[in-house]
């Protein structure tokens, strides 16, 4: 699966990942998991 994000979404995801010490992929996967659960 490919996920296309806007520049602002990518920046926000990158910032969150850096804050949490996780990869962008981990943060995105966690957010999607919470959304669909």
XYZ file of N, CA and C in Angstrom:
111
model
N 0.842 -1.172 0.000
C 0.000 0.000 0.000
C 0.889 1.237 0.000
N 0.562 2.170 -0.838
C 1.247 3.462 -0.851
C 0.322 4.511 -0.267
N 0.893 5.421 0.474
C 0.123 6.483 1.105
C 0.729 7.818 0.699
N -0.063 8.644 0.049
C 0.424 9.963 -0.375
C -0.078 11.008 0.611
N 0.854 11.768 1.137
C 0.528 12.812 2.101
C 0.893 14.173 1.531
N 0.184 15.184 1.994
C 0.555 16.547 1.616
C 1.867 16.898 2.327
N 2.471 17.976 1.896
C 3.726 18.399 2.515
C 3.531 18.701 4.000
N 2.418 19.342 4.334
C 2.169 19.675 5.744
C 1.907 18.420 6.577
N 1.223 17.439 6.006
C 0.997 16.176 6.720
C 2.313 15.439 6.939
N 3.162 15.439 5.923
C 4.468 14.790 6.048
C 5.303 15.469 7.123
N 5.289 16.798 7.138
C 6.042 17.540 8.151
C 5.536 17.219 9.552
N 4.215 17.164 9.717
C 3.630 16.860 11.026
C 3.963 15.433 11.452
N 3.898 14.508 10.514
C 4.227 13.115 10.813
C 5.698 12.987 11.195
N 6.561 13.667 10.472
C 7.996 13.630 10.775
C 8.265 14.198 12.168
N 7.615 15.312 12.492
C 7.806 15.935 13.804
C 7.333 15.013 14.920
N 6.173 14.393 14.737
C 5.653 13.475 15.760
C 6.585 12.283 15.941
N 7.070 11.743 14.841
C 7.983 10.599 14.907
C 9.260 10.972 15.663
N 9.796 12.144 15.389
C 11.006 12.591 16.084
C 10.739 12.785 17.572
N 9.591 13.354 17.918
C 9.233 13.568 19.326
C 9.144 12.247 20.073
N 8.585 11.237 19.408
C 8.346 9.949 20.049
C 9.508 8.977 19.887
N 10.516 9.353 19.108
C 11.657 8.462 18.902
C 11.285 7.224 18.101
N 10.312 7.379 17.200
C 9.867 6.261 16.366
C 9.985 6.663 14.907
N 9.842 5.690 14.027
C 9.878 5.994 12.596
C 8.537 6.574 12.165
N 8.558 7.261 11.044
C 7.316 7.791 10.486
C 6.355 6.648 10.191
N 6.873 5.535 9.714
C 6.030 4.385 9.397
C 5.351 3.849 10.655
N 6.083 3.772 11.751
C 5.488 3.286 13.000
C 4.364 4.204 13.479
N 4.591 5.502 13.404
C 3.575 6.462 13.847
C 2.339 6.372 12.957
N 2.537 6.310 11.650
C 1.407 6.215 10.721
C 0.635 4.919 10.935
N 1.350 3.814 11.099
C 0.693 2.523 11.314
C -0.129 2.542 12.598
N 0.410 3.126 13.648
C -0.301 3.221 14.918
C -1.563 4.073 14.782
N -1.455 5.198 14.087
C -2.607 6.083 13.894
C -3.706 5.385 13.100
N -3.334 4.677 12.064
C -4.320 3.953 11.249
C -4.972 2.855 12.071
N -4.174 2.146 12.850
C -4.707 1.074 13.690
C -5.733 1.611 14.683
N -5.433 2.736 15.313
C -6.376 3.339 16.255
C -7.645 3.796 15.549
N -7.512 4.314 14.348
C -8.658 4.820 13.594
C -9.619 3.699 13.202
N -9.084 2.576 12.785
C -9.946 1.496 12.288
C -10.425 0.558 13.394
N -9.892 0.697 14.595
C -10.303 -0.181 15.701
C -11.539 0.345 16.399
